[in-house]
């Protein structure tokens, strides 16, 4: 089973700064990695999915990189906005398409 | 994209009662659905894998007799928390795997047991 670690646990930045969220996993034999956003009391919104053959994936202000050999992924959010305040979770598959989640990074963007 | 719904979104019940939570894939068929539990300020923990037409597979430490899972059709899986107790209070989230092997998540169900 995968062990997933996310650093930092919490992050507070002023509006406009770039955000860097880190995710590490123990077993490099993954076929993809997903980043999710979770608002308080809500479900998960998928942000980006990186296939194992990809080095990065971009969607608007979001960019996620993947380094399988070192077991790391990084989510970059450019020019942060107050609406980006949420908890960001990374997840990697194991077994039969089950997902192991990190504990998340809670982001607060101050206006 | 693939849409997954859950019902109810929130439920409050008395200790000792049973609660059923439904998970539906709205625009695709899902042979496999997953049930996760999330305690406050913690991450999601997989409880079980729900397979259409067969028995669910439970993760270590999850009581199968307490958390009954039924995957009666390709679009519906149900989780029944039997004889609920306050320690079962949690956020329950389901996900469904589509034909591209991408997991889509439901909006979650907040269970509070008094």
Short mmCIF file of C-alpha atoms in Angstrom, two decimals:
data_model
loop_
_atom_site.label_atom_id
_atom_site.label_comp_id
_atom_site.label_asym_id
_atom_site.label_seq_id
_atom_site.Cartn_x
_atom_site.Cartn_y
_atom_site.Cartn_z
CA UNK A 1 0.00 0.00 0.00
CA UNK A 2 1.16 3.51 -0.76
CA UNK A 3 2.11 5.97 1.96
CA UNK A 4 1.49 9.53 0.82
CA UNK A 5 2.91 12.58 2.58
CA UNK A 6 2.06 16.20 1.91
CA UNK A 7 4.14 19.15 3.00
CA UNK A 8 3.38 21.69 4.32
CA UNK A 9 0.24 20.84 6.28
CA UNK A 10 -0.89 24.46 6.09
CA UNK A 11 0.07 27.49 4.08
CA UNK A 12 -1.02 31.12 4.34
CA UNK A 13 -0.02 33.63 1.68
CA UNK A 14 -1.10 37.08 0.53
CA UNK A 15 -3.07 37.32 -2.66
CA UNK A 16 -0.94 37.25 -5.78
CA UNK A 17 1.82 35.01 -4.45
CA UNK A 18 2.59 31.71 -6.11
CA UNK A 19 1.84 28.54 -4.17
CA UNK A 20 4.00 25.41 -4.05
CA UNK A 21 2.49 22.25 -2.60
CA UNK A 22 4.50 19.08 -2.24
CA UNK A 23 3.47 15.44 -2.30
CA UNK A 24 5.66 12.37 -1.85
CA UNK A 25 4.79 8.70 -2.15
CA UNK A 26 6.63 5.52 -1.22
CA UNK A 27 6.12 3.24 -4.21
CA UNK A 28 7.31 4.73 -7.50
CA UNK A 29 5.46 2.09 -9.57
CA UNK A 30 2.38 4.25 -10.09
CA UNK A 31 0.39 4.66 -13.29
CA UNK A 32 -0.98 8.09 -12.43
CA UNK A 33 -1.28 10.71 -9.70
CA UNK A 34 -4.20 13.00 -9.01
CA UNK A 35 -4.51 16.34 -7.29
CA UNK A 36 -7.84 17.26 -5.71
CA UNK A 37 -9.33 20.29 -4.07
CA UNK A 38 -11.64 20.01 -1.07
CA UNK A 39 -13.62 22.91 0.34
CA UNK A 40 -14.73 22.70 4.00
CA UNK A 41 -17.50 20.14 4.44
CA UNK A 42 -17.57 19.33 0.76
CA UNK A 43 -16.52 16.51 -1.51
CA UNK A 44 -13.51 16.37 -3.80
CA UNK A 45 -12.96 18.23 -7.03
CA UNK A 46 -10.41 16.72 -9.36
CA UNK A 47 -7.88 19.32 -10.47
CA UNK A 48 -5.23 17.48 -12.43
CA UNK A 49 -4.38 13.91 -13.31
CA UNK A 50 -0.85 13.10 -14.42
CA UNK A 51 -0.21 9.84 -16.18
CA UNK A 52 3.00 8.00 -15.30
CA UNK A 53 4.42 8.76 -18.75
CA UNK A 54 3.99 12.50 -18.25
CA UNK A 55 6.33 14.88 -16.44
CA UNK A 56 3.75 17.59 -15.92
CA UNK A 57 0.18 18.64 -16.53
CA UNK A 58 -1.24 22.14 -16.73
CA UNK A 59 -4.70 23.62 -16.34
CA UNK A 60 -4.99 27.38 -16.25
CA UNK A 61 -3.03 28.68 -13.28
CA UNK A 62 -2.35 25.17 -12.04
CA UNK A 63 0.67 23.12 -12.97
CA UNK A 64 1.55 19.75 -11.52
CA UNK A 65 4.85 17.99 -12.01
CA UNK A 66 5.66 14.34 -11.44
CA UNK A 67 9.01 12.71 -10.75
CA UNK A 68 8.33 9.02 -10.38
CA UNK A 69 11.89 8.03 -9.69
CA UNK A 70 12.06 10.21 -6.60
CA UNK A 71 8.44 9.62 -5.62
CA UNK A 72 7.46 13.27 -5.72
CA UNK A 73 4.86 15.54 -7.23
CA UNK A 74 4.50 19.28 -6.90
CA UNK A 75 1.43 21.40 -7.47
CA UNK A 76 2.08 25.01 -8.43
CA UNK A 77 -0.68 27.59 -8.29
CA UNK A 78 0.27 30.86 -9.93
CA UNK A 79 -0.95 34.27 -8.83
CA UNK A 80 -3.04 32.97 -5.97
CA UNK A 81 -6.52 34.35 -5.28
CA UNK A 82 -8.71 34.22 -2.15
CA UNK A 83 -10.91 31.74 -4.01
CA UNK A 84 -7.99 29.31 -4.04
CA UNK A 85 -8.35 28.89 -0.28
CA UNK A 86 -9.10 25.20 0.29
CA UNK A 87 -7.44 21.93 1.19
CA UNK A 88 -5.46 20.31 -1.58
CA UNK A 89 -5.04 16.56 -1.60
CA UNK A 90 -2.84 14.37 -3.71
CA UNK A 91 -3.67 10.73 -4.29
CA UNK A 92 -1.92 7.79 -5.87
CA UNK A 93 -3.44 4.48 -6.89
CA UNK A 94 -2.56 1.11 -5.43
CA UNK A 95 -4.02 -2.35 -5.76
CA UNK A 96 -7.10 -2.42 -7.95
CA UNK A 97 -7.55 1.31 -8.61
CA UNK A 98 -7.84 2.16 -4.93
CA UNK A 99 -6.48 5.56 -3.95
CA UNK A 100 -4.18 6.47 -1.08
CA UNK A 101 -4.49 10.08 -0.05
CA UNK A 102 -2.13 12.43 1.66
CA UNK A 103 -3.35 14.37 4.67
CA UNK A 104 -3.63 17.48 2.53
CA UNK A 105 -2.30 21.02 2.54
CA UNK A 106 -4.73 23.64 3.79
CA UNK A 107 -4.21 26.87 1.89
CA UNK A 108 -5.36 30.29 2.98
CA UNK A 109 -4.96 33.16 0.55
CA UNK A 110 -5.32 36.52 2.29
CA UNK A 111 -6.95 39.36 0.39
CA UNK B 1 -17.11 14.78 -17.07
CA UNK B 2 -18.27 11.87 -14.98
CA UNK B 3 -20.75 12.85 -12.28
CA UNK B 4 -21.29 10.99 -9.04
CA UNK B 5 -24.08 11.85 -6.63
CA UNK B 6 -24.65 10.90 -3.01
CA UNK B 7 -27.79 10.92 -0.94
CA UNK B 8 -28.39 12.14 1.66
CA UNK B 9 -25.86 14.94 1.94
CA UNK B 10 -26.35 15.14 5.68
CA UNK B 11 -27.99 12.85 8.21
CA UNK B 12 -28.42 12.96 11.96
CA UNK B 13 -29.55 9.84 13.73
CA UNK B 14 -29.88 8.37 17.19
CA UNK B 15 -27.40 5.84 18.49
CA UNK B 16 -28.43 2.29 17.63
CA UNK B 17 -30.25 3.10 14.40
CA UNK B 18 -29.12 2.18 10.88
CA UNK B 19 -28.42 4.66 8.14
CA UNK B 20 -28.26 4.01 4.39
CA UNK B 21 -26.17 6.17 2.07
CA UNK B 22 -26.58 5.96 -1.69
CA UNK B 23 -23.92 6.57 -4.30
CA UNK B 24 -24.93 6.91 -7.94
CA UNK B 25 -22.96 7.36 -11.13
CA UNK B 26 -25.19 9.63 -13.20
CA UNK B 27 -23.76 9.54 -16.70
CA UNK B 28 -21.68 6.40 -16.81
CA UNK B 29 -21.70 2.82 -15.64
CA UNK B 30 -19.37 1.89 -12.84
CA UNK B 31 -18.53 -1.71 -12.19
CA UNK B 32 -16.41 -0.61 -9.26
CA UNK B 33 -17.17 1.98 -6.62
CA UNK B 34 -15.19 2.85 -3.53
CA UNK B 35 -16.27 4.05 -0.10
CA UNK B 36 -14.03 6.35 1.92
CA UNK B 37 -14.35 7.84 5.38
CA UNK B 38 -12.89 11.13 6.49
CA UNK B 39 -12.62 12.23 10.11
CA UNK B 40 -12.26 15.93 10.92
CA UNK B 41 -8.96 17.40 9.75
CA UNK B 42 -7.81 14.03 8.50
CA UNK B 43 -7.47 12.59 5.06
CA UNK B 44 -9.68 10.09 3.31
CA UNK B 45 -9.30 6.47 4.32
CA UNK B 46 -10.53 3.71 2.06
CA UNK B 47 -13.14 1.53 3.73
CA UNK B 48 -14.15 -0.89 1.01
CA UNK B 49 -14.35 -1.63 -2.68
CA UNK B 50 -17.83 -2.21 -4.01
CA UNK B 51 -18.11 -4.54 -7.01
CA UNK B 52 -21.31 -4.82 -9.04
CA UNK B 53 -22.81 -8.24 -8.69
CA UNK B 54 -20.39 -9.53 -6.09
CA UNK B 55 -19.41 -9.06 -2.48
CA UNK B 56 -17.57 -5.96 -1.38
CA UNK B 57 -13.93 -6.12 -0.40
CA UNK B 58 -13.21 -4.49 2.94
CA UNK B 59 -9.96 -2.91 4.07
CA UNK B 60 -8.22 -4.14 7.16
CA UNK B 61 -9.90 -2.96 10.32
CA UNK B 62 -13.29 -2.19 8.73
CA UNK B 63 -16.12 -4.30 10.13
CA UNK B 64 -18.08 -5.80 7.25
CA UNK B 65 -21.08 -6.55 9.46
CA UNK B 66 -21.26 -2.95 10.58
CA UNK B 67 -20.76 -1.32 7.19
CA UNK B 68 -22.95 -3.21 4.74
CA UNK B 69 -22.29 -2.53 1.09
CA UNK B 70 -24.58 -3.45 -1.76
CA UNK B 71 -23.74 -2.77 -5.41
CA UNK B 72 -27.02 -3.80 -6.98
CA UNK B 73 -26.59 -2.16 -10.37
CA UNK B 74 -23.94 -0.54 -12.54
CA UNK B 75 -25.01 2.90 -11.34
CA UNK B 76 -25.81 2.41 -7.67
CA UNK B 77 -23.90 1.35 -4.58
CA UNK B 78 -25.25 1.70 -1.05
CA UNK B 79 -23.47 1.83 2.29
CA UNK B 80 -25.52 0.99 5.36
CA UNK B 81 -24.09 1.86 8.75
CA UNK B 82 -25.79 -0.60 11.08
CA UNK B 83 -26.41 0.12 14.77
CA UNK B 84 -24.64 3.44 14.46
CA UNK B 85 -22.73 4.86 17.41
CA UNK B 86 -21.26 8.33 17.99
CA UNK B 87 -17.81 7.10 16.94
CA UNK B 88 -19.25 6.37 13.49
CA UNK B 89 -19.89 10.08 13.00
CA UNK B 90 -17.81 11.04 10.01
CA UNK B 91 -17.84 12.27 6.43
CA UNK B 92 -18.45 9.41 4.02
CA UNK B 93 -17.44 9.83 0.39
CA UNK B 94 -17.89 7.45 -2.50
CA UNK B 95 -16.07 7.35 -5.78
CA UNK B 96 -16.73 5.56 -9.03
CA UNK B 97 -14.22 4.42 -11.59
CA UNK B 98 -15.15 5.16 -15.19
CA UNK B 99 -14.04 3.33 -18.33
CA UNK B 100 -10.92 5.51 -18.52
CA UNK B 101 -9.95 4.38 -15.02
CA UNK B 102 -10.43 7.88 -13.65
CA UNK B 103 -12.05 8.16 -10.24
CA UNK B 104 -14.85 10.67 -9.81
CA UNK B 105 -16.00 11.50 -6.31
CA UNK B 106 -19.40 12.15 -4.85
CA UNK B 107 -20.11 15.26 -2.76
CA UNK B 108 -20.02 13.29 0.48
CA UNK B 109 -22.45 12.53 3.29
CA UNK B 110 -22.03 14.00 6.75
CA UNK B 111 -23.22 11.48 9.35
CA UNK B 112 -23.79 12.62 12.92
CA UNK B 113 -24.81 10.01 15.47
CA UNK B 114 -26.23 11.38 18.69
#
